[in-house]
Coordinates of C-alpha atoms in Angstrom, one line a residue:
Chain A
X1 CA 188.8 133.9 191.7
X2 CA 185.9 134.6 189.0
X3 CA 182.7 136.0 189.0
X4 CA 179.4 134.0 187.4
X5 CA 176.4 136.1 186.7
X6 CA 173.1 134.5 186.3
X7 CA 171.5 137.7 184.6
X8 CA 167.6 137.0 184.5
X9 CA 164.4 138.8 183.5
X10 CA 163.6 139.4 187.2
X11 CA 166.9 139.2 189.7
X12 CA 170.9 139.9 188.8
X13 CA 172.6 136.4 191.0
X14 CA 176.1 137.5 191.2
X15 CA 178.6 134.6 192.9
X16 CA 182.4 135.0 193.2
X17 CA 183.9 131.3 192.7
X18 CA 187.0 129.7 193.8
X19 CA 189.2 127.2 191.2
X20 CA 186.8 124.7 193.2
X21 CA 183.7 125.7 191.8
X22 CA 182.5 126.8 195.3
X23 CA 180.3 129.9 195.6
X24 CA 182.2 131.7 198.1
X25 CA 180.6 135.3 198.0
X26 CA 177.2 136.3 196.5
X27 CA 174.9 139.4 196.0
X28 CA 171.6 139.7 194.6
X29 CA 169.7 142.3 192.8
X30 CA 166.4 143.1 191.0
X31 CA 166.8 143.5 187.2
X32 CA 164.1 145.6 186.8
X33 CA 163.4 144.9 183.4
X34 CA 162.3 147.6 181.0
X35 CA 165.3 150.1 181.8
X36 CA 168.0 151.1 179.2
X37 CA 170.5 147.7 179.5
X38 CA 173.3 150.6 180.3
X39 CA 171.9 151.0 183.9
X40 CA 171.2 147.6 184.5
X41 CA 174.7 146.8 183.7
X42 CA 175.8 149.1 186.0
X43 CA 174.0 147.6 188.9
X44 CA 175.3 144.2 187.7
X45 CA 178.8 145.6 188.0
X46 CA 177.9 147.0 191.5
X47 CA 176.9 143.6 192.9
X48 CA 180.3 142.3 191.2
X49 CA 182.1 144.9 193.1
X50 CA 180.1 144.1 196.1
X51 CA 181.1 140.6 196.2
X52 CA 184.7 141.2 195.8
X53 CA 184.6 143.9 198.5
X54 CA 183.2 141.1 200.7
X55 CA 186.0 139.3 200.0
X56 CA 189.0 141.8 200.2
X57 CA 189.5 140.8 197.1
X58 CA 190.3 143.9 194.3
X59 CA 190.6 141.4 191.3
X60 CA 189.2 138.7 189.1
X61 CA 190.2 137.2 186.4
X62 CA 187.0 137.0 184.2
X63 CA 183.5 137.6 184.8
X64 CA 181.2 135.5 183.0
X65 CA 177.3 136.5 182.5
X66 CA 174.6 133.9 181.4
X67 CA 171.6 135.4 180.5
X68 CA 168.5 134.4 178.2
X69 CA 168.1 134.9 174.7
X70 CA 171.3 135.0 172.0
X71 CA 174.4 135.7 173.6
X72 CA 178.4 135.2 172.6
X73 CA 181.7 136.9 173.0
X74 CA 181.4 140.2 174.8
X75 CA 177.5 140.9 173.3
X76 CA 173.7 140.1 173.9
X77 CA 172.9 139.9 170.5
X78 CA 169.1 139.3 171.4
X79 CA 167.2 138.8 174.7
X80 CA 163.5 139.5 174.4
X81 CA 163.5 138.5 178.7
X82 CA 165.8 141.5 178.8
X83 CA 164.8 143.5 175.8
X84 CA 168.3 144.0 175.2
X85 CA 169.4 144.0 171.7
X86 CA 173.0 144.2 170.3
X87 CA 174.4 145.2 173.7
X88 CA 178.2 144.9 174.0
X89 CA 178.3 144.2 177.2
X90 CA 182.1 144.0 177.3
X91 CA 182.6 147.4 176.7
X92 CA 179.9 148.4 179.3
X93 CA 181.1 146.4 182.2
X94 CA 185.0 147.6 181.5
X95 CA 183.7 151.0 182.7
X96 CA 183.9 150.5 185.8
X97 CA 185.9 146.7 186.5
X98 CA 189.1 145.5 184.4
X99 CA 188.0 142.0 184.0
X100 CA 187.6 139.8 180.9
X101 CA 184.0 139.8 180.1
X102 CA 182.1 136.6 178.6
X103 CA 178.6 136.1 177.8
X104 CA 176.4 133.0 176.7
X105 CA 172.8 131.8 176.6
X106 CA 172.0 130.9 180.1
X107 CA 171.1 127.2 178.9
X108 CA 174.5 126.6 177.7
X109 CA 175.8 128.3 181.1
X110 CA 174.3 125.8 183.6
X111 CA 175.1 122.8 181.2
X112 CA 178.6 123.9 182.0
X113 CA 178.1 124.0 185.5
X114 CA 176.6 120.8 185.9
X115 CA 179.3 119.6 183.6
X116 CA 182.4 121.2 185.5
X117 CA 180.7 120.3 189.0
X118 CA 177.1 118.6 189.4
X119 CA 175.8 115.9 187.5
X120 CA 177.5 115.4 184.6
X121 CA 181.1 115.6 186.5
X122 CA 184.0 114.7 184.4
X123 CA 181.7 114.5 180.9
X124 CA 182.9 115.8 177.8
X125 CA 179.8 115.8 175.7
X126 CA 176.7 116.7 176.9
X127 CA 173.3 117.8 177.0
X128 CA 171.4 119.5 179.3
X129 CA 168.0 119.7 178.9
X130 CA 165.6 122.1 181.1
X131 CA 162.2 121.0 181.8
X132 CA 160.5 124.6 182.6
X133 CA 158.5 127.2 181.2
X134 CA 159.9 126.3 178.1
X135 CA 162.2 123.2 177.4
X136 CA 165.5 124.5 177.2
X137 CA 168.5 123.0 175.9
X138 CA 172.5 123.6 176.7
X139 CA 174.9 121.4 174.5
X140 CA 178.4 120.6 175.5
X141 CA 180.6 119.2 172.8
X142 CA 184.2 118.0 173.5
X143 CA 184.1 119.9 176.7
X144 CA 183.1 123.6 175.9
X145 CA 179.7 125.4 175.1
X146 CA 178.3 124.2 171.6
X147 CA 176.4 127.6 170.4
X148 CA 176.6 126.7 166.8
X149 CA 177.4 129.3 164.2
X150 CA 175.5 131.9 165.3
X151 CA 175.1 131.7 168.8
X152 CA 171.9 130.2 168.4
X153 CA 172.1 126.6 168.9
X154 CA 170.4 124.6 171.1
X155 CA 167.1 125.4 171.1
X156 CA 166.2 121.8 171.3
X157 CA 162.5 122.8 172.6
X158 CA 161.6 123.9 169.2
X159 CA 162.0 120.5 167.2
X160 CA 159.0 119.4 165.9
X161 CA 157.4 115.9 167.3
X162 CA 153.8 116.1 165.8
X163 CA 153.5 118.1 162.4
X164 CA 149.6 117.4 162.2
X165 CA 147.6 119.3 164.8
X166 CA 150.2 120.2 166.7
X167 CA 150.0 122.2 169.0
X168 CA 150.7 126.3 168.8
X169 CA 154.0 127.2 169.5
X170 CA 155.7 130.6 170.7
X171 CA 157.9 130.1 168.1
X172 CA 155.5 130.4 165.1
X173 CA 155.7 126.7 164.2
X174 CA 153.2 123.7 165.4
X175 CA 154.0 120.7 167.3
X176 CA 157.2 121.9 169.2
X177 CA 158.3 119.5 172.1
X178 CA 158.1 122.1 173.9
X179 CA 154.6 122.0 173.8
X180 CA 154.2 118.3 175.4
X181 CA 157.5 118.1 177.8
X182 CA 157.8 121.3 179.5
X183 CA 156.5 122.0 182.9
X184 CA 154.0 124.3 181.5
X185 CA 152.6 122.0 179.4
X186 CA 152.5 118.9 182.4
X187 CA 149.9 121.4 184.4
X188 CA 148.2 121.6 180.9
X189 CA 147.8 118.0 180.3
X190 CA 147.0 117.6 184.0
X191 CA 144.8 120.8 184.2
X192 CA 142.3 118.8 181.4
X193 CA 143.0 115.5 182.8
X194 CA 141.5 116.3 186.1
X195 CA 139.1 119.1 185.2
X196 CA 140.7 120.9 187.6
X197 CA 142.0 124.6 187.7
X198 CA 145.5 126.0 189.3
X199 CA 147.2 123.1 189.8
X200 CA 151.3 123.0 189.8
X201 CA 153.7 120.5 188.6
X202 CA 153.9 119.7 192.2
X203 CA 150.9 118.6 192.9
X204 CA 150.6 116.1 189.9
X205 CA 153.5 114.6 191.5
X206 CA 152.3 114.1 194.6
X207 CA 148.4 113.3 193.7
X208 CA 150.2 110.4 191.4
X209 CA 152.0 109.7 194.7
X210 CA 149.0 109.1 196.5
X211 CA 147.7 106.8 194.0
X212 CA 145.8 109.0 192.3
X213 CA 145.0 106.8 188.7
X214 CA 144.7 109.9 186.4
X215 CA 147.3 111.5 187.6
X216 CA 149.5 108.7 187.1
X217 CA 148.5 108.3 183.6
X218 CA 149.3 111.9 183.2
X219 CA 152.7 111.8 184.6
X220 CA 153.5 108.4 182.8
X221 CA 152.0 110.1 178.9
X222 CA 154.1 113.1 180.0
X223 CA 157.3 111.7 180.7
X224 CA 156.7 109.6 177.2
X225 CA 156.5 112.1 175.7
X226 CA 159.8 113.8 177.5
X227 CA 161.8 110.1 177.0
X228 CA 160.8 111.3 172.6
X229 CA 162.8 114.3 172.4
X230 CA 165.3 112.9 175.0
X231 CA 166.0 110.1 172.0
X232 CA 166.0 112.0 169.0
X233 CA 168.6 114.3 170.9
X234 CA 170.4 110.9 171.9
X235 CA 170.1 109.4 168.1
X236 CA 171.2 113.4 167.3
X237 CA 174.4 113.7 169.1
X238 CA 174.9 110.3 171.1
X239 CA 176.2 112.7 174.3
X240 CA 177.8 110.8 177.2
X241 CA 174.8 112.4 179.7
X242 CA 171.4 113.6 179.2
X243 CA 171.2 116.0 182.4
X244 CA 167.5 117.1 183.0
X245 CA 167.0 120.4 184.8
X246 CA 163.9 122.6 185.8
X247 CA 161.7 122.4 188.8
X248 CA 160.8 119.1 187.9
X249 CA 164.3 117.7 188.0
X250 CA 163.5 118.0 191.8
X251 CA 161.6 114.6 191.5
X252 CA 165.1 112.9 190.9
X253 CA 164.3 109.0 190.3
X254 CA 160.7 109.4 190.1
X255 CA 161.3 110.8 186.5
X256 CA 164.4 109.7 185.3
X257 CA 163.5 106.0 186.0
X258 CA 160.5 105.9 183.4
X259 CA 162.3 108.1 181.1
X260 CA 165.1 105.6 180.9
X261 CA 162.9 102.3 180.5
X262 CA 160.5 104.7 177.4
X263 CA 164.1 105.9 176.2
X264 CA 165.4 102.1 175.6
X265 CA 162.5 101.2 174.1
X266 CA 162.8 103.8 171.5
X267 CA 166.7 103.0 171.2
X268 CA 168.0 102.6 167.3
X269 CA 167.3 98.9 166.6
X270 CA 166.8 97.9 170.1
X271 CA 170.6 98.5 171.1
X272 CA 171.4 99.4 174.8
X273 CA 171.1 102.5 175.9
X274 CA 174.5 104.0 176.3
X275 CA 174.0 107.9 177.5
X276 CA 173.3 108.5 181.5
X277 CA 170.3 110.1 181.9
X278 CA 170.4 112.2 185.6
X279 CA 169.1 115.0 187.1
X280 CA 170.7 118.2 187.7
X281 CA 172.2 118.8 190.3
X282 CA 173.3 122.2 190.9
X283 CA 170.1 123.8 190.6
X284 CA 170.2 127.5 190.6
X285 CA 173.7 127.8 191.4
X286 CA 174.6 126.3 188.1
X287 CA 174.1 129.2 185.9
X288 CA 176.8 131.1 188.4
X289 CA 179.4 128.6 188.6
X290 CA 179.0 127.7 184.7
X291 CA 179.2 131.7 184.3
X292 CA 182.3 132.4 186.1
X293 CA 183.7 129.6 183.7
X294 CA 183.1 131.1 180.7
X295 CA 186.0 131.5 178.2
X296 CA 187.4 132.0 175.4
Chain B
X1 CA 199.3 111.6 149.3
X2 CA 196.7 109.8 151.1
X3 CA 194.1 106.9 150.4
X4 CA 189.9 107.2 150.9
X5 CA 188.1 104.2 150.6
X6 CA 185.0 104.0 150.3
X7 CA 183.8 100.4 151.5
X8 CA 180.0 100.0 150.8
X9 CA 177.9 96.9 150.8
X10 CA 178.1 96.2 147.3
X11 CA 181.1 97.9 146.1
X12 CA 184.6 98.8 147.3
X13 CA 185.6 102.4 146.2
X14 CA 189.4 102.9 146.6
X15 CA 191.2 106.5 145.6
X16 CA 194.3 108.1 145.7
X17 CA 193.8 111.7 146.9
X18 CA 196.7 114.8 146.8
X19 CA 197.1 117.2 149.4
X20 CA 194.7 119.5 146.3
X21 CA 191.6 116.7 147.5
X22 CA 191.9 115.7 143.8
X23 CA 191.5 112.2 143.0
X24 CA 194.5 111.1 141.2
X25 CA 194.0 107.2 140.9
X26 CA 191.0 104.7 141.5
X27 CA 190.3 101.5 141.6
X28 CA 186.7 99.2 142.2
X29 CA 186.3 96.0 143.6
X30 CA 182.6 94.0 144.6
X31 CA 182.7 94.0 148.2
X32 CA 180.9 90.6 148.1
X33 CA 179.3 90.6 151.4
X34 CA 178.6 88.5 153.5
X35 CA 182.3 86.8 153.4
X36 CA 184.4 86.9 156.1
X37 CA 185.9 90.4 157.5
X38 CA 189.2 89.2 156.6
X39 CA 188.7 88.3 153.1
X40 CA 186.6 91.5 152.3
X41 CA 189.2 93.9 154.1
X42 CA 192.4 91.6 152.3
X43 CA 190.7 92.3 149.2
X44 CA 190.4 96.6 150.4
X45 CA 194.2 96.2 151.2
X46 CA 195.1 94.6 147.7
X47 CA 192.6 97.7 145.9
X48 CA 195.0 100.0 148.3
X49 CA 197.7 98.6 146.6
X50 CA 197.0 98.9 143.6
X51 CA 196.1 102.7 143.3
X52 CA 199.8 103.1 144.7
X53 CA 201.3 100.8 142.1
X54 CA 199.5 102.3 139.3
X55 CA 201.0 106.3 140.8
X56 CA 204.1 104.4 141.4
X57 CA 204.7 105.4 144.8
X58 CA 205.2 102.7 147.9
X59 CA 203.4 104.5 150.5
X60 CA 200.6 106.9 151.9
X61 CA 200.3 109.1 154.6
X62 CA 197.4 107.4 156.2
X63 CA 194.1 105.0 154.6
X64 CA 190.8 106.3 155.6
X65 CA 187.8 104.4 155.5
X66 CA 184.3 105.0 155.2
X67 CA 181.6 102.4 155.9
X68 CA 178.0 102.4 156.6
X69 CA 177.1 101.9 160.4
X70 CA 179.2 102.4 163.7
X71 CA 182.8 103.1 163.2
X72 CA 185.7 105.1 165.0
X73 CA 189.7 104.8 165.2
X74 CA 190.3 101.7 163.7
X75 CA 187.5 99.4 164.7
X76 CA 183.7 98.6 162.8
X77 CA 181.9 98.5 165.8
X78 CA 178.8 97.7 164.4
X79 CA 177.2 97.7 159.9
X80 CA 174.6 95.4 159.1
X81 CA 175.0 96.5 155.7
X82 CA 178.9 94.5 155.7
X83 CA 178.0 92.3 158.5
X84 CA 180.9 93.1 160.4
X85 CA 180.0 93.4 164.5
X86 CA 183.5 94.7 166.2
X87 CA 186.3 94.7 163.3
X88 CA 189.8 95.5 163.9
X89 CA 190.3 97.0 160.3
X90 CA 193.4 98.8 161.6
X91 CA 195.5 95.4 162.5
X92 CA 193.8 93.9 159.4
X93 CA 194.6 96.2 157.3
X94 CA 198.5 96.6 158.8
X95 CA 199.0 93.2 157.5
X96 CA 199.3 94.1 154.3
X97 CA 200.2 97.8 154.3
X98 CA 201.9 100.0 157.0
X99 CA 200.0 103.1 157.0
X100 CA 197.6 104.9 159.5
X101 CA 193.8 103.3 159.3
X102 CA 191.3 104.9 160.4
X103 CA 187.3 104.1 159.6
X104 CA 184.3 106.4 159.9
X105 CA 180.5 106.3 159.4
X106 CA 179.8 107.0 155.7
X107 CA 177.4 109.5 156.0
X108 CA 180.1 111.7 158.8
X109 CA 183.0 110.9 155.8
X110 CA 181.0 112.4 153.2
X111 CA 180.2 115.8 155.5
X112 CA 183.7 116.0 155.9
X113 CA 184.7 115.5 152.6
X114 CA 181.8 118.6 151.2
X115 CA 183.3 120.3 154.1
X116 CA 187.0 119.9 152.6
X117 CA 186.1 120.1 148.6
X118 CA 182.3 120.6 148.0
X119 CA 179.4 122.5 148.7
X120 CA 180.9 123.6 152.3
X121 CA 184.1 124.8 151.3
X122 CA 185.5 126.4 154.2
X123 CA 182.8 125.9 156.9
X124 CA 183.7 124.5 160.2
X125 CA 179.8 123.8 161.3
X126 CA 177.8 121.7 158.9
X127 CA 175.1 118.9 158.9
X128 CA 174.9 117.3 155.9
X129 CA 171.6 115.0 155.1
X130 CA 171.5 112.7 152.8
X131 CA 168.3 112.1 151.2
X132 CA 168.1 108.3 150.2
X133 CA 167.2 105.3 151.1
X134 CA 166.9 106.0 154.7
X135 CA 168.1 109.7 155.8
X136 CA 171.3 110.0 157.0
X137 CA 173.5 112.4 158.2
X138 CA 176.6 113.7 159.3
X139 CA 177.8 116.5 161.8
X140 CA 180.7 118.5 161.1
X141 CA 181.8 120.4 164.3
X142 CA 184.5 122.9 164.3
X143 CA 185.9 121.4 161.2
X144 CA 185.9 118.2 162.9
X145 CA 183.4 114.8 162.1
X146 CA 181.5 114.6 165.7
X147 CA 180.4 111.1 166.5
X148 CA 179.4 111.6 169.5
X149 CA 180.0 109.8 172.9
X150 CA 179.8 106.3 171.5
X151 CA 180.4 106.6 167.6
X152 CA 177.0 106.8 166.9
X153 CA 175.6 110.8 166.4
X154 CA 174.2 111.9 163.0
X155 CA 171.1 109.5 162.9
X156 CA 169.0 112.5 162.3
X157 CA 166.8 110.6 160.4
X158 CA 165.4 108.8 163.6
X159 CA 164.0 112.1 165.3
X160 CA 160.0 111.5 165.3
X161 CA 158.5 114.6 163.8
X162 CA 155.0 112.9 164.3
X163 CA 154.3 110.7 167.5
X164 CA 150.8 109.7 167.1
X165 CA 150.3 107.2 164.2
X166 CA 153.4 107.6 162.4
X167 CA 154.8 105.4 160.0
X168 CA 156.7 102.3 161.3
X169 CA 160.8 103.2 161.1
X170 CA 163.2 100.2 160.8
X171 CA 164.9 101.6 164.0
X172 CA 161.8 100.4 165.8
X173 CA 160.3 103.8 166.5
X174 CA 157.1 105.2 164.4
X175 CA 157.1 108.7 163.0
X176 CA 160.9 109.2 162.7
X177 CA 161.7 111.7 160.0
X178 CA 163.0 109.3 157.1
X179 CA 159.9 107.8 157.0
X180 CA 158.4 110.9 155.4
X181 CA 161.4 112.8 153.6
X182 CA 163.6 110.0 152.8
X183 CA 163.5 109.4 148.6
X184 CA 161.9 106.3 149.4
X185 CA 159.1 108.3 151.5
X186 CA 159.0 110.6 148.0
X187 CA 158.5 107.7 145.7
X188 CA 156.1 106.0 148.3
X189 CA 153.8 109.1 148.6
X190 CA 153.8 110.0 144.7
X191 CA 152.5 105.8 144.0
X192 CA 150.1 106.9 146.5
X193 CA 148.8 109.9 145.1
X194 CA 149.3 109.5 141.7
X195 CA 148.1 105.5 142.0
X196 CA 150.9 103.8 140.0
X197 CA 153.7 101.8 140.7
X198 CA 157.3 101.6 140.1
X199 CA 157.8 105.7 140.2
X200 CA 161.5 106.6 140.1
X201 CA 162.3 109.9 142.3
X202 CA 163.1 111.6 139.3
X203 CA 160.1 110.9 137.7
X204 CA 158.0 112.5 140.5
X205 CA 160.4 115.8 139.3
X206 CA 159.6 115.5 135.4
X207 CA 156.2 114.9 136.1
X208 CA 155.8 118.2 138.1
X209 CA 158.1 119.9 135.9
X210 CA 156.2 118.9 132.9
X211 CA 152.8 120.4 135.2
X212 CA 150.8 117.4 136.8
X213 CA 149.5 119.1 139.6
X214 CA 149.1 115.9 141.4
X215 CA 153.2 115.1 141.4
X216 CA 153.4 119.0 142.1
X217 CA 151.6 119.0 145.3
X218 CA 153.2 115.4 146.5
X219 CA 156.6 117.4 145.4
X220 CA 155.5 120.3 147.8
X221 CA 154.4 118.5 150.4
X222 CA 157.2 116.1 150.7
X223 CA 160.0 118.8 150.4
X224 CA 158.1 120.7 153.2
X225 CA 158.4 117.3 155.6
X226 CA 162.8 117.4 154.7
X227 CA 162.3 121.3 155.6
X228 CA 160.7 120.5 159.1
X229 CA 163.4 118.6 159.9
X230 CA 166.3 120.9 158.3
X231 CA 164.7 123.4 160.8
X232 CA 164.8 121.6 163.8
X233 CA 168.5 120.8 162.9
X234 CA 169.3 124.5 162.9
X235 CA 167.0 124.9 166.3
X236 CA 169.6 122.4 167.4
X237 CA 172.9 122.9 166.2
X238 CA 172.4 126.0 164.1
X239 CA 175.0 124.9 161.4
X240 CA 176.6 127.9 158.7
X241 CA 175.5 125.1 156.1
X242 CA 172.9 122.1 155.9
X243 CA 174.4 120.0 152.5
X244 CA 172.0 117.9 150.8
X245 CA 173.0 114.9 149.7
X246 CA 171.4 111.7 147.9
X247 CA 170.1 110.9 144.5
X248 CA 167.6 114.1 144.7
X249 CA 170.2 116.4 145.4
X250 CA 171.2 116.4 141.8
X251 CA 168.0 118.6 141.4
X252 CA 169.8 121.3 142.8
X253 CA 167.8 124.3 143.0
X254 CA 164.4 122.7 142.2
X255 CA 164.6 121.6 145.6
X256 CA 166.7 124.0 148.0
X257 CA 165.0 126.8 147.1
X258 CA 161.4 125.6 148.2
X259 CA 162.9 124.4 151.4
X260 CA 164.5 127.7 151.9
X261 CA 161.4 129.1 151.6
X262 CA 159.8 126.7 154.1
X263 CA 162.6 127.3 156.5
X264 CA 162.6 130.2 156.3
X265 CA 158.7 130.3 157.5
X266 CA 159.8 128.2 160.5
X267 CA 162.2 130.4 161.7
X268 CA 162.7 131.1 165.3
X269 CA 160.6 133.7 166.1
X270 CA 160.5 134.9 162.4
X271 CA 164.1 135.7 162.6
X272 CA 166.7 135.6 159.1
X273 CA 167.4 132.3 158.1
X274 CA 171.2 132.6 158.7
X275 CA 172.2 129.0 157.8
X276 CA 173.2 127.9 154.4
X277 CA 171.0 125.4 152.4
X278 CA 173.0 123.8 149.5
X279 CA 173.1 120.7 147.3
X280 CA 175.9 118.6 147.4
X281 CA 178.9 118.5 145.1
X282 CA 181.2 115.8 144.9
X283 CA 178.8 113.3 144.6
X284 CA 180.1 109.7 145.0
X285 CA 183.4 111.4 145.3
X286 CA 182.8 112.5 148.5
X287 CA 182.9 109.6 150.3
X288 CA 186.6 109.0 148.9
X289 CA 187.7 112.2 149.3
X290 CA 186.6 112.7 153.0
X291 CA 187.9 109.1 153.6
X292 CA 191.5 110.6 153.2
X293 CA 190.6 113.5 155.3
X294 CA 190.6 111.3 158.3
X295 CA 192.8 111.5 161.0
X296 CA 193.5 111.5 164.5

């Protein structure tokens, strides 16, 4: 048995997992950001001791953590959704369970997942893209988490598509792809489309559904400009799978058909598209199940 | 000892490399394209042969061969540049000499071989760019060439950096990188600005060295397009080193350290650019020496 942690800004998802990549036992808390990161580990080693209690179980063999931000080895080296900076995390969590400790970025944690047991099943070199807030990006190479050489890689959100009046990015640069593919920036696009205020991913969806015309042409300049990065990552690293996560991953066909057809029309001298292109499909239970495989 | 060869469209580069990556022997042929497979890679086995005659020895470890376009294990998949579409160069190349063949991209050979003896000495994460032509590139993950699912990573020259009325790309997209930091991009936009024709590269860099302003700022400006995409390399992968290769590398610090600098103001979130950025060093001799670096 082993324990997957999907540490977050806002709740602590702890799941024991069987050698079948079955959730068997969870517990949920609330982070309760802003506190020094020695108490919340503690609570995140209370719900690990909660769920093997369930279980009868006094034992695991590792417990791995995803969490936002920088993170490799035993340490958070930087998580601003956590303010935690530098925190061995190891050394904390051996206070109170005997258990090898991992950590990694949380993008690189449900790209395992969906690689060990969802969408990308069987793949050894992938990438997971997450269509959300942000875009977010997990890259599996040769089977195992690629975090580059600093434990920073795959921020595949912040490559530039549009150097000229591009738009601002959180990053400090202009033009980011995150800026035209995340979720955020679909209720943008559709928000000035429509005139409209408050309106959610959702509801694009479903107004381009119901045959609403600028809604469609919304969705369809979106997911253009999604099937753009989705190449350069495929001309990039040629991976087996393109896996797209985030809420929006929810609409299954409805996306990944058009994104196929723009991505083969972009393909390197009109050559056939090789790499699958799926949704995810663990959802929220990846970042546990990719967590409790974390290794060395 | 083992063999690199470096099979280009024009010219057939064969060495003899020591276990020290030292080329001990060489030998040239023309590659005379557009013959048939068979001819051109009889012709690769007889230069093979003759590096070995001239060391006096009667066999090698194993012949590596670097080509331009698709190429893994034994087998061309796919280079315009030779003409060759789905090459056995392994049982070709067994006809005449009984050693382990294998055959790699060009640009991934010449990674490894900065990796082995140049500019990357002891790194085990690199992306090397080549500046020429076209930009190419090769990835070098955990010591290792990686080609990807389908032999075909490294075309980081065909990421768009500008979607909206970009320049037309051979690959078929518009806006991909090369077209604006390739040398040909550099020589394009200094006819442009300076309103002549036939510029060399290197003329663009005596001409700013010697204080036009006008092949200054096309200098600046064109080394701030290779640094946009540099830093959405290291968003990505987050290499130790990015090598520079191509004509214009031989500028050396004329050019890295203004991209540093650029880099450096891209930066994730304004954090310490923590990635290498060198010129290469072996030159041509890459390609040969990282030829015999290939294995299984």
């Amino acid at each position: 048995m082993k324990i997957g942690v999907d540490l977050g800004g806002t709740t602590i998802k702890v799941g024991l997992v069987d050698d079948n990549y079955a959730i068997v036992q969870t517990a949920v808390g609330d982070t309760k950001r802003g506190r020094p990161a020695e108490e919340i580990i503690k609570d995140m080693a209370d719900l690990c001791l909660e769920v093997m209690n369930k279980q009868g179980i006094d034992s695991v063999e590792t417990i791995g953590i995803g969490c936002p931000g920088m993170a490799s080895g035993g340490i958070i080296k930087r998580s601003s959704n956590l303010d935690f900076y530098d925190v061995d995390v190891r050394v904390l969590m051996n206070k109170y369970i005997d258990a090898q400790i991992f950590v990694e970025n949380d993008a690189n944690v449900a790209a395992l997942g969906e690689v060990a047991a969802g969408a990308a099943k069987g793949k050894t070199n992938a990438v997971m893209v997450t269509l959300g807030t942000g875009v977010g990006g997990g890259i599996i190479a040769n089977g195992k988490i690629f975090s580059g050489a600093f434990g920073g890689a795959g921020e595949i959100g912040h490559q530039i598509i549009k150097f000229d009046n591009g738009i601002d990015c959180g990053c400090g640069r202009t033009g980011c792809w995150e800026q035209y593919a995340s979720a955020t920036a679909l209720i943008r696009q559709a928000e000035e489309a429509l005139n409209k205020k408050n309106i959610t991913a959702k509801d694009v969806f479903e107004l381009a559904e119901n045959g609403n015309t600028l809604a469609k042409d919304v969705l369809e300049n979106y997911l253009q400009f999604v099937s753009m990065g989705i190449t350069n990552m495929i001309n990039i690293l040629e991976p087996e799978i393109i896996i797209i996560g985030g809420g929006i991953s929810a609409q299954k066909e409805v996306i990944t058909e058009p994104i196929k057809k723009y991505v083969q029309q972009q393909m390197y001298g009109g050559l056939q598209l090789q790499t699958e292109i799926k949704t995810a499909e663990l959802g929220n239970d990846a970042g546990i199940i990719g967590a409790a495989l974390l290794k060395i």
